[in-house]
Coordinates of N, CA and C in Angstrom, one line a residue:
X13 N 0.8 -1.2 0.0 CA 0.0 0.0 0.0 C 0.9 1.3 0.0
X14 N 1.8 1.3 0.9 CA 2.7 2.5 1.0 C 3.5 2.7 -0.3
X15 N 4.0 1.6 -0.9 CA 4.8 1.6 -2.1 C 3.9 2.2 -3.2
X16 N 2.7 1.7 -3.3 CA 1.8 2.2 -4.4 C 1.4 3.7 -4.2
X17 N 1.4 4.1 -3.0 CA 1.1 5.5 -2.7 C 2.2 6.5 -3.1
X18 N 3.4 5.9 -3.3 CA 4.5 6.8 -3.7 C 4.3 7.4 -5.1
X19 N 3.5 6.7 -6.0 CA 3.3 7.2 -7.3 C 2.5 8.5 -7.2
X20 N 1.6 8.7 -6.3 CA 0.8 9.9 -6.1 C 1.4 10.9 -5.2
X21 N 2.6 10.6 -4.7 CA 3.3 11.5 -3.8 C 2.5 11.6 -2.5
X22 N 2.0 10.5 -2.0 CA 1.1 10.5 -0.9 C 1.6 9.5 0.2
X23 N 2.9 9.3 0.3 CA 3.5 8.4 1.2 C 3.2 8.8 2.7
X24 N 3.3 10.1 3.0 CA 3.1 10.5 4.4 C 1.7 10.1 4.8
X25 N 0.7 10.3 3.9 CA -0.7 9.9 4.3 C -0.9 8.4 4.4
X26 N -0.2 7.7 3.4 CA -0.3 6.2 3.4 C 0.3 5.7 4.7
X27 N 1.3 6.3 5.2 CA 1.9 5.8 6.5 C 0.9 6.0 7.6
X28 N 0.2 7.1 7.6 CA -0.8 7.3 8.7 C -1.9 6.2 8.6
X29 N -2.4 6.0 7.4 CA -3.4 5.0 7.2 C -2.9 3.6 7.6
X30 N -1.7 3.3 7.2 CA -1.1 2.0 7.6 C -1.0 1.9 9.1
X31 N -0.6 3.0 9.8 CA -0.5 3.0 11.3 C -1.9 2.8 11.9
X32 N -2.9 3.5 11.3 CA -4.2 3.3 11.8 C -4.8 2.0 11.7
X33 N -4.4 1.3 10.6 CA -4.9 -0.1 10.4 C -4.3 -1.1 11.4
X34 N -3.2 -0.7 12.0 CA -2.5 -1.5 12.9 C -3.0 -1.3 14.4
X35 N -3.8 -0.3 14.6 CA -4.3 0.0 16.0 C -5.7 -0.5 16.2
X36 N -5.9 -1.1 17.3 CA -7.2 -1.7 17.6 C -8.1 -0.7 18.2
X37 N -9.3 -0.6 17.7 CA -10.4 0.2 18.2 C -10.0 1.7 18.4
X38 N -9.6 2.4 17.3 CA -9.3 3.8 17.5 C -10.5 4.7 17.6
X39 N -11.7 4.2 17.2 CA -12.9 5.0 17.3 C -13.8 4.3 18.3
X40 N -14.3 5.1 19.2 CA -15.2 4.6 20.3 C -16.7 4.9 19.9
X41 N -16.9 5.4 18.7 CA -18.2 5.8 18.3 C -18.0 6.6 17.0
X42 N -19.0 7.3 16.5 CA -18.9 8.1 15.3 C -18.3 9.4 15.7
X43 N -17.2 9.9 15.0 CA -16.7 11.2 15.2 C -17.6 12.3 14.6
X44 N -17.2 13.5 14.8 CA -17.9 14.6 14.2 C -18.1 14.4 12.7
X45 N -19.2 14.9 12.1 CA -19.5 14.7 10.7 C -18.4 15.3 9.8
X46 N -17.7 16.3 10.2 CA -16.7 16.9 9.3 C -15.4 16.0 9.2
X47 N -15.3 15.1 10.1 CA -14.2 14.1 10.0 C -14.5 12.9 9.2
X48 N -15.8 12.6 9.0 CA -16.2 11.4 8.3 C -15.9 11.4 6.8
X49 N -15.3 10.4 6.3 CA -15.0 10.3 4.9 C -16.1 9.4 4.2
X50 N -16.4 9.8 3.0 CA -17.4 9.0 2.2 C -16.7 7.8 1.7
X51 N -15.4 7.8 1.7 CA -14.6 6.7 1.1 C -14.5 5.5 2.0
X52 N -14.5 5.7 3.3 CA -14.4 4.6 4.2 C -13.7 4.9 5.5
X53 N -13.7 4.0 6.4 CA -13.2 4.2 7.8 C -11.7 4.5 7.8
X54 N -10.8 3.9 7.0 CA -9.4 4.3 7.1 C -9.2 5.8 6.8
X55 N -10.0 6.4 6.0 CA -9.9 7.8 5.7 C -10.6 8.7 6.7
X56 N -11.6 8.2 7.3 CA -12.1 8.9 8.5 C -11.1 8.9 9.6
X57 N -10.4 7.8 9.8 CA -9.3 7.8 10.7 C -8.2 8.7 10.4
X58 N -7.8 8.8 9.1 CA -6.8 9.8 8.6 C -7.2 11.2 8.9
X59 N -8.5 11.5 8.7 CA -9.0 12.9 9.0 C -8.9 13.1 10.5
X60 N -9.4 12.1 11.3 CA -9.4 12.3 12.7 C -7.9 12.5 13.3
X61 N -7.0 11.7 12.7 CA -5.6 11.8 13.1 C -5.0 13.2 12.8
X62 N -5.3 13.7 11.6 CA -4.8 15.0 11.3 C -5.4 16.1 12.2
X63 N -6.7 16.0 12.5 CA -7.3 16.9 13.4 C -6.8 16.7 14.8
X64 N -6.5 15.5 15.2 CA -5.9 15.2 16.5 C -4.5 15.9 16.6
X65 N -3.7 15.8 15.6 CA -2.4 16.5 15.6 C -2.5 18.0 15.8
X66 N -3.5 18.6 15.1 CA -3.8 20.0 15.2 C -4.2 20.4 16.6
X67 N -5.1 19.6 17.2 CA -5.5 19.9 18.5 C -4.4 19.7 19.5
X68 N -3.6 18.7 19.3 CA -2.4 18.4 20.2 C -1.5 19.6 20.2
X69 N -1.3 20.3 19.0 CA -0.5 21.5 19.0 C -1.0 22.6 19.8
X70 N -2.3 22.6 20.1 CA -2.9 23.6 21.0 C -3.2 23.0 22.4
X71 N -2.6 21.9 22.7 CA -2.8 21.2 24.0 C -4.3 20.9 24.3
X72 N -5.0 20.6 23.3 CA -6.5 20.3 23.4 C -6.8 18.8 23.0
X73 N -5.8 18.0 22.9 CA -6.0 16.6 22.4 C -7.0 15.8 23.2
X74 N -6.9 15.9 24.5 CA -7.8 15.1 25.4 C -9.3 15.5 25.1
X75 N -9.6 16.8 25.1 CA -10.9 17.3 24.9 C -11.4 16.8 23.5
X76 N -10.5 17.0 22.5 CA -10.8 16.6 21.1 C -11.2 15.2 21.1
X77 N -10.5 14.3 21.7 CA -10.7 12.9 21.6 C -12.1 12.5 22.3
X78 N -12.4 13.1 23.4 CA -13.6 12.9 24.1 C -14.8 13.4 23.3
X79 N -14.7 14.6 22.7 CA -15.8 15.2 21.9 C -16.0 14.4 20.6
X80 N -15.0 13.7 20.1 CA -15.2 13.0 18.8 C -15.2 11.5 18.9
X81 N -15.3 11.0 20.1 CA -15.3 9.5 20.4 C -14.1 8.8 19.8
X82 N -12.9 9.4 20.0 CA -11.7 8.8 19.5 C -10.8 8.4 20.7
X83 N -10.2 7.3 20.6 CA -9.3 6.8 21.7 C -8.0 7.6 21.6
X84 N -7.7 8.3 22.7 CA -6.4 9.1 22.7 C -5.2 8.1 22.7
X85 N -5.4 7.0 23.4 CA -4.3 6.0 23.5 C -4.0 5.5 22.1
X86 N -5.1 5.3 21.3 CA -4.9 4.8 19.9 C -4.2 5.8 19.1
X87 N -4.5 7.1 19.3 CA -3.9 8.2 18.5 C -2.4 8.3 18.8
X88 N -2.1 8.1 20.1 CA -0.7 8.1 20.5 C 0.1 6.9 19.9
X89 N -0.6 5.7 19.9 CA 0.0 4.5 19.4 C 0.2 4.7 17.8
X90 N -0.8 5.3 17.2 CA -0.6 5.6 15.8 C 0.6 6.5 15.5
X91 N 0.8 7.5 16.3 CA 1.9 8.4 16.1 C 3.2 7.6 16.3
X92 N 3.3 6.7 17.3 CA 4.5 5.9 17.4 C 4.8 5.0 16.2
X93 N 3.7 4.3 15.7 CA 3.9 3.5 14.6 C 4.2 4.3 13.4
X94 N 3.6 5.4 13.2 CA 3.9 6.4 12.1 C 5.4 6.8 12.1
X95 N 5.9 7.1 13.3 CA 7.3 7.5 13.4 C 8.2 6.3 13.0
X96 N 7.9 5.1 13.5 CA 8.7 3.9 13.2 C 8.7 3.7 11.7
X97 N 7.5 3.7 11.0 CA 7.5 3.6 9.6 C 8.2 4.7 8.8
X98 N 8.1 5.9 9.3 CA 8.8 7.0 8.7 C 10.3 6.8 8.8
X99 N 10.8 6.3 9.9 CA 12.2 6.0 10.1 C 12.7 5.0 9.1
X100 N 11.9 3.9 8.9 CA 12.3 2.8 8.0 C 12.3 3.3 6.6
X101 N 11.3 4.0 6.2 CA 11.2 4.5 4.8 C 12.3 5.6 4.6
X102 N 12.6 6.4 5.5 CA 13.6 7.4 5.4 C 15.0 6.8 5.1
X103 N 15.2 5.7 5.8 CA 16.5 5.0 5.6 C 16.7 4.4 4.2
X104 N 15.5 4.0 3.6 CA 15.6 3.3 2.4 C 15.3 4.2 1.1
X105 N 14.5 5.2 1.3 CA 14.1 6.0 0.2 C 13.8 7.5 0.6
X106 N 14.8 8.3 0.8 CA 14.6 9.6 1.3 C 13.8 10.5 0.4
X107 N 13.7 10.1 -0.9 CA 13.0 11.0 -1.9 C 11.5 11.0 -1.7
X108 N 10.9 10.1 -1.0 CA 9.5 10.1 -0.9 C 8.9 10.8 0.3
X109 N 9.8 11.3 1.2 CA 9.4 12.0 2.4 C 10.2 13.3 2.5
X110 N 9.6 14.3 3.2 CA 10.2 15.6 3.4 C 11.4 15.5 4.4
X111 N 11.2 14.7 5.4 CA 12.2 14.5 6.4 C 11.9 13.3 7.2
X112 N 12.8 13.0 8.2 CA 12.6 11.8 9.0 C 11.7 12.0 10.3
X113 N 11.1 13.2 10.4 CA 10.2 13.5 11.5 C 8.7 13.4 11.1
X114 N 8.0 12.6 11.8 CA 6.5 12.5 11.5 C 5.8 13.6 12.3
X115 N 5.8 14.8 11.7 CA 5.1 15.9 12.3 C 3.7 16.2 11.9
X116 N 3.4 17.5 11.8 CA 2.0 17.8 11.4 C 1.8 17.5 9.9
X117 N 0.6 17.4 9.5 CA 0.2 17.2 8.1 C -0.8 18.2 7.6
X118 N -0.8 18.4 6.3 CA -1.8 19.3 5.7 C -3.0 18.5 5.5
X119 N -4.2 19.1 5.6 CA -5.4 18.3 5.3 C -5.3 17.8 3.9
X120 N -5.8 16.6 3.7 CA -5.8 16.0 2.4 C -7.0 16.4 1.6
X121 N -6.9 16.5 0.3 CA -8.1 16.8 -0.5 C -8.8 15.6 -1.0
X122 N -9.9 15.7 -1.6 CA -10.7 14.6 -2.0 C -10.0 13.8 -3.1
X123 N -9.3 14.5 -4.0 CA -8.5 13.7 -5.0 C -7.5 12.8 -4.4
X124 N -6.8 13.3 -3.4 CA -5.8 12.6 -2.7 C -6.4 11.4 -2.0
X125 N -7.6 11.6 -1.5 CA -8.3 10.5 -0.8 C -8.7 9.4 -1.7
X126 N -9.1 9.8 -2.9 CA -9.5 8.8 -3.9 C -8.3 8.0 -4.4
X127 N -7.2 8.7 -4.6 CA -6.0 7.9 -5.0 C -5.5 7.0 -3.9
X128 N -5.5 7.5 -2.7 CA -5.1 6.7 -1.6 C -6.0 5.5 -1.4
X129 N -7.3 5.7 -1.6 CA -8.3 4.6 -1.6 C -8.0 3.5 -2.6
X130 N -7.7 4.0 -3.8 CA -7.3 3.0 -4.9 C -6.1 2.2 -4.5
X131 N -5.1 2.9 -4.0 CA -3.9 2.2 -3.5 C -4.2 1.2 -2.5
X132 N -5.0 1.6 -1.5 CA -5.3 0.7 -0.4 C -6.2 -0.5 -0.9
X133 N -7.2 -0.2 -1.7 CA -8.1 -1.3 -2.1 C -7.3 -2.3 -3.0
X134 N -6.4 -1.8 -3.9 CA -5.7 -2.7 -4.7 C -4.7 -3.6 -3.9
X135 N -4.3 -3.1 -2.8 CA -3.5 -3.9 -1.9 C -4.2 -4.9 -1.1
X136 N -5.5 -4.7 -1.0 CA -6.4 -5.7 -0.3 C -7.4 -6.3 -1.2
X137 N -7.1 -6.5 -2.5 CA -8.0 -7.0 -3.4 C -8.5 -8.4 -3.1
X138 N -7.8 -9.1 -2.2 CA -8.3 -10.4 -1.8 C -9.2 -10.3 -0.5
X139 N -9.5 -9.1 -0.1 CA -10.3 -8.9 1.1 C -11.6 -8.1 0.7
X140 N -12.3 -8.6 -0.2 CA -13.5 -7.9 -0.7 C -14.7 -8.8 -0.3
X141 N -15.8 -8.1 0.1 CA -17.0 -8.8 0.4 C -18.1 -8.1 -0.4
X142 N -19.1 -8.9 -0.9 CA -20.2 -8.4 -1.7 C -21.5 -8.4 -0.8
X143 N -22.3 -7.3 -1.0 CA -23.5 -7.2 -0.3 C -24.5 -8.2 -0.7
X144 N -25.2 -8.9 0.2 CA -26.1 -10.0 0.0 C -27.5 -9.5 -0.4
X145 N -27.7 -8.2 -0.1 CA -29.1 -7.7 -0.3 C -30.0 -7.9 0.8
X146 N -29.5 -8.5 1.9 CA -30.3 -8.8 3.1 C -29.7 -8.2 4.3
X147 N -30.4 -7.2 4.9 CA -29.9 -6.6 6.2 C -28.5 -5.9 5.9
X148 N -27.6 -6.3 6.8 CA -26.2 -5.7 6.7 C -25.2 -6.8 6.4
X149 N -25.6 -7.9 5.8 CA -24.7 -9.0 5.6 C -24.0 -8.9 4.2
X150 N -22.7 -9.2 4.3 CA -21.8 -9.3 3.1 C -21.2 -10.7 3.1
X151 N -20.8 -11.1 1.9 CA -20.2 -12.4 1.8 C -18.8 -12.3 1.1
X152 N -17.8 -12.9 1.7 CA -16.5 -12.9 1.1 C -16.3 -13.9 0.1
X153 N -15.2 -13.9 -0.6 CA -14.9 -14.9 -1.7 C -14.8 -16.3 -1.1
X154 N -14.4 -16.4 0.2 CA -14.3 -17.7 0.9 C -15.7 -18.1 1.5
X155 N -16.7 -17.4 1.1 CA -18.1 -17.6 1.5 C -18.3 -17.4 3.0
X156 N -17.5 -16.5 3.6 CA -17.7 -16.2 5.0 C -18.7 -15.0 5.1
X157 N -19.5 -15.0 6.1 CA -20.4 -13.9 6.2 C -19.8 -12.8 7.1
X158 N -20.0 -11.5 6.8 CA -19.5 -10.5 7.7 C -20.5 -9.3 7.6
X159 N -20.4 -8.4 8.5 CA -21.2 -7.2 8.5 C -20.4 -6.0 8.9
X160 N -20.8 -4.8 8.6 CA -20.2 -3.6 8.9 C -20.5 -3.2 10.4
X161 N -19.4 -2.8 11.1 CA -19.6 -2.5 12.5 C -20.5 -1.2 12.6
X162 N -21.1 -1.1 13.8 CA -22.0 0.0 14.0 C -21.3 1.4 14.1
X163 N -20.0 1.4 14.4 CA -19.4 2.7 14.5 C -18.7 3.1 13.1
X164 N -18.9 2.3 12.1 CA -18.3 2.5 10.8 C -19.0 3.7 10.1
X165 N -18.3 4.5 9.3 CA -18.9 5.5 8.5 C -19.8 4.9 7.4
X166 N -19.7 3.7 7.1 CA -20.4 3.0 6.1 C -21.7 2.3 6.6
X167 N -21.9 2.3 8.0 CA -22.9 1.5 8.6 C -24.3 1.8 8.0
X168 N -24.6 3.1 7.8 CA -25.9 3.5 7.4 C -26.1 3.4 5.9
X169 N -25.1 3.0 5.2 CA -25.1 2.9 3.7 C -25.1 1.4 3.3
X170 N -25.4 1.1 2.1 CA -25.4 -0.2 1.6 C -24.5 -0.3 0.3
X171 N -23.2 -0.2 0.5 CA -22.3 -0.3 -0.7 C -22.4 -1.7 -1.3
X172 N -22.3 -1.9 -2.6 CA -22.3 -3.2 -3.2 C -21.2 -4.0 -2.8
X173 N -20.0 -3.4 -2.6 CA -18.8 -4.1 -2.2 C -18.1 -3.4 -1.1
X174 N -17.5 -4.1 -0.2 CA -16.6 -3.5 0.8 C -15.3 -4.2 0.8
X175 N -14.3 -3.4 1.2 CA -12.9 -4.0 1.4 C -12.7 -4.1 2.9
X176 N -12.4 -5.2 3.5 CA -12.2 -5.4 4.9 C -10.7 -5.7 5.2
X177 N -10.3 -5.3 6.4 CA -8.9 -5.6 6.8 C -8.9 -6.9 7.5
X178 N -9.8 -7.1 8.4 CA -10.0 -8.4 9.1 C -11.4 -8.6 9.5
X179 N -11.7 -9.9 9.8 CA -13.0 -10.3 10.2 C -13.0 -10.8 11.6
X180 N -13.7 -10.2 12.5 CA -13.8 -10.7 13.9 C -14.8 -11.9 13.9
X181 N -14.3 -13.0 14.3 CA -15.2 -14.2 14.4 C -16.0 -14.1 15.7
X182 N -17.3 -14.5 15.6 CA -18.2 -14.5 16.8 C -18.9 -15.9 16.8
X183 N -19.5 -16.1 17.9 CA -20.2 -17.4 18.1 C -21.7 -17.3 17.8
X184 N -22.1 -16.2 17.1 CA -23.5 -15.9 16.8 C -24.0 -16.9 15.8

């Protein structure tokens, strides 16, 4: 995913998305509408993380996280993972990053979000599920049933296909 984002000069954003995918339960509910992405949860998390960094620069990160149902611990963990990934990439390919410090980021635009989504989805092409047309149930290529979590920005929608990162098994 990060390698494919290099083509669009979006490595810094891809690193954040990758860090967010590695963190468990970063959202405790739905964040403010202005943070929600139409493209999917990884990009809602990217927006939330950018806003978190901004609020942190004003020493308001705790309040921001509470107001937006975001785990502050998860944001801090994302920043640590982001810095680790930045260090690794900086050592191997300095040309795709401004420097070796994972600092503030500029808000991404909708075109960048679409390119990043294409990079992410092409990297997870074997993690696609199709809507069954019944309730909130989707079926994977392996014929596993899954559904969108209630705190997902896609929960109230019915996309024909979804890309998933992992499936939590339940005894239901």
